[in-house]
Amino acid sequence: MKNKKKKTSFPARYVLFFLMLLCISLLAVDYFRPGLLSPLTNAVNSVLLPMQKGLNHLGTGFADTAYDYQSLEEARAENQELRDEVAALKEQVNNYQQGQVELQELQELFDLSGQYSDYEMTGARVIQKDAGNWYHSFVIDKGEEDGIQVDMNVIADGGLVGIVTEVGPNYAKVRSIIDDDSNVSAMSLNSGDTCIVSGDLQLYEEGRLRISYIDKDDNVWDDDKIVTSNISDKYLPNILIGYAQDIEVDSNNVTKSGYLVPAVDFEHLQTVLVIKTLKVTGEESQS
């Protein structure tokens, strides 16, 4: 083993010594005879320069790739920050818009309560509705604990919404005047002549309800304001229901009928007012 190491170490020394002598010789020749080694230098450069350029290009490529990757990561981080900022701004805008909507709803309820200032009222928010596009039957977030009772009148948007039909500790169910089971004793505000406003969900797809039981000679005409009548046993008097439309004499030539455009938008109900005053009557009858 030791003999083998000695045999391999001597040639290495000779090679190193030879290369040193060669370098010294070349330096001496170049010093004393400038230009003599130019052909050799050119030959070596013709081999080494392309290799050097290739290595430089490869190194530059790696550096550019590393820089591009770093830039891409930075861009991704900045992009995520921008997305987070946009999401936060959208949430702020949505909260602001929701606040504006709620403020407008409260203002409308306040204005509406002023129209019926003789009655005690409480505001309530709709928290559930039956299936379908319209609020023909829905639940509010006020109940017995808030003094709500069955048959209390519910209003919104300047007009009659419906009546409370069921009450729980902290909720109440409301049947609106557009429901198929609703019939409201009404009258023309101008003449006081009476009529019946009947709910009809299919007809309300046209934005109208039906008015009937008008005597032929009664003064109920198109565009009349139709309000709750004095003879209703559940609805308080003079609450706006809507406006008469297309009033015509019936085929029996005894009565008139037509349509009513409700004052309330039953597609977008969010808040309502419950009138905490019950209609005082004798025997209960159809309202």
CSV table of C-alpha atoms in Angstrom, one decimal:
chain,number,residue,atom,x,y,z
A,1,MET,CA,0.0,0.0,0.0
A,2,LYS,CA,2.8,2.4,0.9
A,3,ASN,CA,4.7,1.6,-2.3
A,4,LYS,CA,1.6,2.4,-4.4
A,5,LYS,CA,1.2,5.8,-2.8
A,6,LYS,CA,4.9,6.7,-3.5
A,7,LYS,CA,4.6,5.7,-7.1
A,8,THR,CA,1.5,7.9,-7.6
A,9,SER,CA,2.9,10.9,-5.7
A,10,PHE,CA,6.2,11.3,-7.7
A,11,PRO,CA,4.6,11.8,-11.2
A,12,ALA,CA,2.3,14.5,-9.7
A,13,ARG,CA,5.2,16.5,-8.5
A,14,TYR,CA,7.0,16.2,-11.8
A,15,VAL,CA,3.9,17.4,-13.6
A,16,LEU,CA,3.5,20.4,-11.3
A,17,PHE,CA,7.2,21.2,-11.6
A,18,PHE,CA,6.9,20.9,-15.4
A,19,LEU,CA,3.9,23.3,-15.6
A,20,MET,CA,5.7,25.8,-13.4
A,21,LEU,CA,8.7,25.8,-15.7
A,22,LEU,CA,6.5,26.1,-18.7
A,23,CYS,CA,4.7,29.1,-17.3
A,24,ILE,CA,8.0,30.7,-16.3
A,25,SER,CA,9.4,30.0,-19.8
A,26,LEU,CA,6.4,31.5,-21.5
A,27,LEU,CA,6.5,34.6,-19.3
A,28,ALA,CA,10.2,35.0,-20.1
A,29,VAL,CA,9.7,34.6,-23.8
A,30,ASP,CA,6.8,37.0,-23.8
A,31,TYR,CA,8.9,39.5,-21.9
A,32,PHE,CA,12.0,39.3,-24.0
A,33,ARG,CA,10.3,38.6,-27.3
A,34,PRO,CA,6.9,40.4,-27.3
A,35,GLY,CA,4.5,39.1,-29.9
A,36,LEU,CA,6.2,35.8,-30.4
A,37,LEU,CA,3.5,34.0,-28.5
A,38,SER,CA,0.6,35.8,-30.2
A,39,PRO,CA,-0.3,32.8,-32.4
A,40,LEU,CA,-0.4,30.5,-29.4
A,41,THR,CA,-2.4,33.1,-27.4
A,42,ASN,CA,-4.9,33.5,-30.3
A,43,ALA,CA,-5.3,29.7,-30.5
A,44,VAL,CA,-5.9,29.4,-26.8
A,45,ASN,CA,-8.3,32.3,-26.9
A,46,SER,CA,-10.2,30.8,-29.8
A,47,VAL,CA,-10.9,27.8,-27.6
A,48,LEU,CA,-11.4,29.4,-24.2
A,49,LEU,CA,-13.3,32.6,-25.1
A,50,PRO,CA,-16.4,30.7,-26.5
A,51,MET,CA,-16.4,28.6,-23.4
A,52,GLN,CA,-16.1,31.7,-21.2
A,53,LYS,CA,-19.0,33.3,-23.1
A,54,GLY,CA,-21.1,30.2,-22.7
A,55,LEU,CA,-20.4,30.1,-19.0
A,56,ASN,CA,-21.1,33.8,-18.7
A,57,HIS,CA,-24.4,33.4,-20.6
A,58,LEU,CA,-25.3,30.4,-18.5
A,59,GLY,CA,-24.5,32.3,-15.3
A,60,THR,CA,-26.5,35.3,-16.5
A,61,GLY,CA,-29.4,33.0,-17.4
A,62,PHE,CA,-29.4,31.5,-13.9
A,63,ALA,CA,-29.2,35.0,-12.3
A,64,ASP,CA,-32.0,36.3,-14.5
A,65,THR,CA,-34.1,33.2,-13.6
A,66,ALA,CA,-33.5,33.7,-9.9
A,67,TYR,CA,-34.3,37.4,-10.2
A,68,ASP,CA,-37.5,36.7,-12.2
A,69,TYR,CA,-38.6,34.1,-9.6
A,70,GLN,CA,-38.0,36.6,-6.8
A,71,SER,CA,-39.9,39.2,-8.8
A,72,LEU,CA,-42.7,36.8,-9.4
A,73,GLU,CA,-43.0,35.9,-5.7
A,74,GLU,CA,-42.9,39.6,-4.8
A,75,ALA,CA,-45.6,40.3,-7.4
A,76,ARG,CA,-47.8,37.5,-6.0
A,77,ALA,CA,-47.4,38.8,-2.5
A,78,GLU,CA,-48.3,42.3,-3.7
A,79,ASN,CA,-51.2,40.9,-5.7
A,80,GLN,CA,-52.5,39.1,-2.6
A,81,GLU,CA,-52.2,42.3,-0.5
A,82,LEU,CA,-54.1,44.2,-3.1
A,83,ARG,CA,-56.8,41.5,-3.2
A,84,ASP,CA,-57.1,41.7,0.6
A,85,GLU,CA,-57.4,45.5,0.5
A,86,VAL,CA,-60.0,45.3,-2.3
A,87,ALA,CA,-62.0,42.7,-0.3
A,88,ALA,CA,-61.8,45.0,2.8
A,89,LEU,CA,-62.9,48.0,0.8
A,90,LYS,CA,-65.8,46.0,-0.7
A,91,GLU,CA,-66.9,45.0,2.8
A,92,GLN,CA,-66.8,48.6,4.0
A,93,VAL,CA,-68.8,49.7,0.9
A,94,ASN,CA,-71.4,46.9,1.5
A,95,ASN,CA,-71.6,47.8,5.2
A,96,TYR,CA,-72.0,51.5,4.3
A,97,GLN,CA,-74.7,50.7,1.6
A,98,GLN,CA,-76.5,48.4,4.1
A,99,GLY,CA,-76.3,51.2,6.7
A,100,GLN,CA,-77.8,53.6,4.2
A,101,VAL,CA,-80.6,51.2,3.3
A,102,GLU,CA,-81.4,50.7,7.0
A,103,LEU,CA,-81.3,54.4,7.6
A,104,GLN,CA,-83.7,55.0,4.8
A,105,GLU,CA,-86.0,52.3,6.0
A,106,LEU,CA,-86.0,53.8,9.5
A,107,GLN,CA,-86.6,57.2,8.1
A,108,GLU,CA,-89.6,55.9,6.1
A,109,LEU,CA,-91.0,54.2,9.1
A,110,PHE,CA,-90.6,57.4,11.2
A,111,ASP,CA,-92.4,59.4,8.5
A,112,LEU,CA,-95.1,56.7,8.3
A,113,SER,CA,-95.6,56.7,12.1
A,114,GLY,CA,-96.2,60.4,11.9
A,115,GLN,CA,-99.1,59.8,9.6
A,116,TYR,CA,-100.8,57.6,12.2
A,117,SER,CA,-99.6,59.5,15.3
A,118,ASP,CA,-102.8,58.6,17.2
A,119,TYR,CA,-101.7,55.0,17.5
A,120,GLU,CA,-98.9,53.5,19.5
A,121,MET,CA,-96.5,51.6,17.2
A,122,THR,CA,-93.4,49.5,17.3
A,123,GLY,CA,-91.0,48.8,14.5
A,124,ALA,CA,-90.1,45.2,13.5
A,125,ARG,CA,-87.9,43.4,11.0
A,126,VAL,CA,-89.0,40.7,8.7
A,127,ILE,CA,-87.0,37.5,9.5
A,128,GLN,CA,-88.7,34.9,7.5
A,129,LYS,CA,-91.3,34.6,4.7
A,130,ASP,CA,-93.2,31.8,3.0
A,131,ALA,CA,-92.1,30.4,-0.3
A,132,GLY,CA,-92.6,32.5,-3.4
A,133,ASN,CA,-91.6,35.9,-4.6
A,134,TRP,CA,-94.1,37.9,-2.6
A,135,TYR,CA,-94.4,38.6,1.2
A,136,HIS,CA,-97.9,37.2,1.4
A,137,SER,CA,-97.1,35.6,4.8
A,138,PHE,CA,-94.1,36.3,6.9
A,139,VAL,CA,-92.6,36.4,10.4
A,140,ILE,CA,-91.3,39.4,12.3
A,141,ASP,CA,-88.9,39.7,15.2
A,142,LYS,CA,-91.3,41.0,17.7
A,143,GLY,CA,-93.8,39.0,19.8
A,144,GLU,CA,-95.6,38.8,23.1
A,145,GLU,CA,-92.6,40.1,25.0
A,146,ASP,CA,-92.9,43.3,23.0
A,147,GLY,CA,-96.7,43.6,23.5
A,148,ILE,CA,-97.7,42.2,20.1
A,149,GLN,CA,-101.1,40.5,19.9
A,150,VAL,CA,-103.2,38.7,17.3
A,151,ASP,CA,-105.2,41.0,15.0
A,152,MET,CA,-102.9,44.0,15.3
A,153,ASN,CA,-102.6,45.9,12.1
A,154,VAL,CA,-99.2,46.0,10.2
A,155,ILE,CA,-98.2,48.9,7.9
A,156,ALA,CA,-95.2,49.9,5.8
A,157,ASP,CA,-94.4,52.0,2.7
A,158,GLY,CA,-97.2,54.4,3.6
A,159,GLY,CA,-99.9,51.7,3.5
A,160,LEU,CA,-101.5,48.6,4.9
A,161,VAL,CA,-99.5,45.4,4.9
A,162,GLY,CA,-101.7,43.0,6.7
A,163,ILE,CA,-102.6,41.7,10.1
A,164,VAL,CA,-101.0,39.6,12.9
A,165,THR,CA,-102.4,36.1,12.9
A,166,GLU,CA,-100.1,34.2,15.3
A,167,VAL,CA,-97.8,35.4,18.2
A,168,GLY,CA,-94.9,33.7,20.0
A,169,PRO,CA,-92.7,35.0,22.8
A,170,ASN,CA,-90.3,36.8,20.5
A,171,TYR,CA,-91.9,36.5,17.1
A,172,ALA,CA,-95.2,37.0,15.3
A,173,LYS,CA,-96.7,35.8,12.0
A,174,VAL,CA,-98.3,38.3,9.6
A,175,ARG,CA,-100.8,37.6,6.8
A,176,SER,CA,-100.6,40.3,4.2
A,177,ILE,CA,-103.5,41.7,2.2
A,178,ILE,CA,-102.2,40.0,-1.0
A,179,ASP,CA,-102.7,36.5,0.4
A,180,ASP,CA,-105.5,34.5,-1.2
A,181,ASP,CA,-107.3,34.2,2.2
A,182,SER,CA,-107.3,38.0,2.8
A,183,ASN,CA,-110.4,40.1,2.6
A,184,VAL,CA,-110.4,43.7,3.8
A,185,SER,CA,-113.4,45.9,4.3
A,186,ALA,CA,-112.5,49.1,2.5
A,187,MET,CA,-113.9,52.4,1.2
A,188,SER,CA,-113.2,55.3,-1.1
A,189,LEU,CA,-111.5,58.1,0.8
A,190,ASN,CA,-113.4,60.6,-1.4
A,191,SER,CA,-116.9,59.3,-1.0
A,192,GLY,CA,-116.9,56.9,1.9
A,193,ASP,CA,-118.6,54.3,-0.3
A,194,THR,CA,-117.6,50.8,0.7
A,195,CYS,CA,-116.0,47.8,-1.1
A,196,ILE,CA,-114.0,44.7,-0.5
A,197,VAL,CA,-110.3,44.3,-1.3
A,198,SER,CA,-109.5,40.6,-1.9
A,199,GLY,CA,-106.1,39.0,-1.9
A,200,ASP,CA,-105.1,37.2,-5.1
A,201,LEU,CA,-101.4,36.0,-5.5
A,202,GLN,CA,-101.9,35.1,-9.1
A,203,LEU,CA,-103.4,38.5,-9.9
A,204,TYR,CA,-100.7,40.2,-7.9
A,205,GLU,CA,-98.1,39.0,-10.4
A,206,GLU,CA,-99.6,42.0,-12.4
A,207,GLY,CA,-99.1,44.2,-9.4
A,208,ARG,CA,-102.9,44.4,-8.7
A,209,LEU,CA,-105.6,43.1,-6.3
A,210,ARG,CA,-109.3,42.8,-6.8
A,211,ILE,CA,-112.0,45.3,-5.7
A,212,SER,CA,-115.6,44.1,-5.6
A,213,TYR,CA,-119.0,44.5,-3.9
A,214,ILE,CA,-119.4,48.1,-5.0
A,215,ASP,CA,-123.0,49.2,-5.6
A,216,LYS,CA,-123.5,50.3,-9.1
A,217,ASP,CA,-124.4,53.9,-8.1
A,218,ASP,CA,-121.6,54.3,-5.5
A,219,ASN,CA,-118.9,56.9,-6.2
A,220,VAL,CA,-115.9,54.6,-6.4
A,221,TRP,CA,-113.8,55.4,-9.5
A,222,ASP,CA,-110.4,55.0,-11.0
A,223,ASP,CA,-107.5,56.6,-9.1
A,224,ASP,CA,-109.6,56.9,-5.9
A,225,LYS,CA,-107.6,56.3,-2.7
A,226,ILE,CA,-109.0,53.2,-1.1
A,227,VAL,CA,-108.6,53.0,2.7
A,228,THR,CA,-109.8,50.6,5.4
A,229,SER,CA,-113.4,51.3,6.3
A,230,ASN,CA,-115.0,52.2,9.6
A,231,ILE,CA,-117.1,49.0,9.6
A,232,SER,CA,-114.1,46.6,9.5
A,233,ASP,CA,-114.0,44.6,12.7
A,234,LYS,CA,-110.2,44.1,12.7
A,235,TYR,CA,-108.7,46.8,10.6
A,236,LEU,CA,-108.4,50.3,12.0
A,237,PRO,CA,-110.1,53.0,9.9
A,238,ASN,CA,-108.5,55.2,7.2
A,239,ILE,CA,-105.3,53.2,6.6
A,240,LEU,CA,-104.3,53.6,3.0
A,241,ILE,CA,-104.6,50.3,1.0
A,242,GLY,CA,-104.0,51.5,-2.5
A,243,TYR,CA,-105.6,53.1,-5.6
A,244,ALA,CA,-108.6,52.0,-7.6
A,245,GLN,CA,-108.1,51.0,-11.2
A,246,ASP,CA,-110.4,49.9,-14.1
A,247,ILE,CA,-113.7,50.2,-12.2
A,248,GLU,CA,-116.5,48.9,-14.4
A,249,VAL,CA,-120.2,47.9,-14.0
A,250,ASP,CA,-120.5,44.1,-13.6
A,251,SER,CA,-122.6,42.0,-16.0
A,252,ASN,CA,-125.4,41.8,-13.5
A,253,ASN,CA,-125.8,45.6,-13.9
A,254,VAL,CA,-126.2,45.8,-10.1
A,255,THR,CA,-122.6,46.1,-8.8
A,256,LYS,CA,-119.3,47.4,-9.9
A,257,SER,CA,-115.8,45.9,-9.5
A,258,GLY,CA,-112.3,46.5,-10.7
A,259,TYR,CA,-108.7,46.4,-9.4
A,260,LEU,CA,-106.5,48.0,-6.8
A,261,VAL,CA,-102.8,48.9,-7.0
A,262,PRO,CA,-101.4,48.4,-3.5
A,263,ALA,CA,-99.5,51.2,-1.8
A,264,VAL,CA,-97.0,48.7,-0.4
A,265,ASP,CA,-94.3,46.9,-2.4
A,266,PHE,CA,-94.8,43.3,-1.3
A,267,GLU,CA,-91.7,42.1,-3.1
A,268,HIS,CA,-89.1,44.0,-1.0
A,269,LEU,CA,-90.5,44.2,2.5
A,270,GLN,CA,-87.7,44.4,5.1
A,271,THR,CA,-89.1,46.4,8.0
A,272,VAL,CA,-92.7,47.1,9.1
A,273,LEU,CA,-94.6,49.0,11.8
A,274,VAL,CA,-97.1,47.1,14.1
A,275,ILE,CA,-99.9,49.3,15.4
A,276,LYS,CA,-100.3,48.3,19.0
A,277,THR,CA,-104.0,49.3,19.1
A,278,LEU,CA,-106.7,46.7,18.5
A,279,LYS,CA,-109.9,47.5,16.8
A,280,VAL,CA,-112.6,47.6,19.4
A,281,THR,CA,-115.8,45.9,18.1
A,282,GLY,CA,-118.7,43.8,19.3
A,283,GLU,CA,-119.1,40.4,17.7
A,284,GLU,CA,-116.3,39.3,15.4
A,285,SER,CA,-117.2,39.1,11.8
A,286,GLN,CA,-115.4,38.9,8.4
A,287,SER,CA,-112.9,41.7,8.2
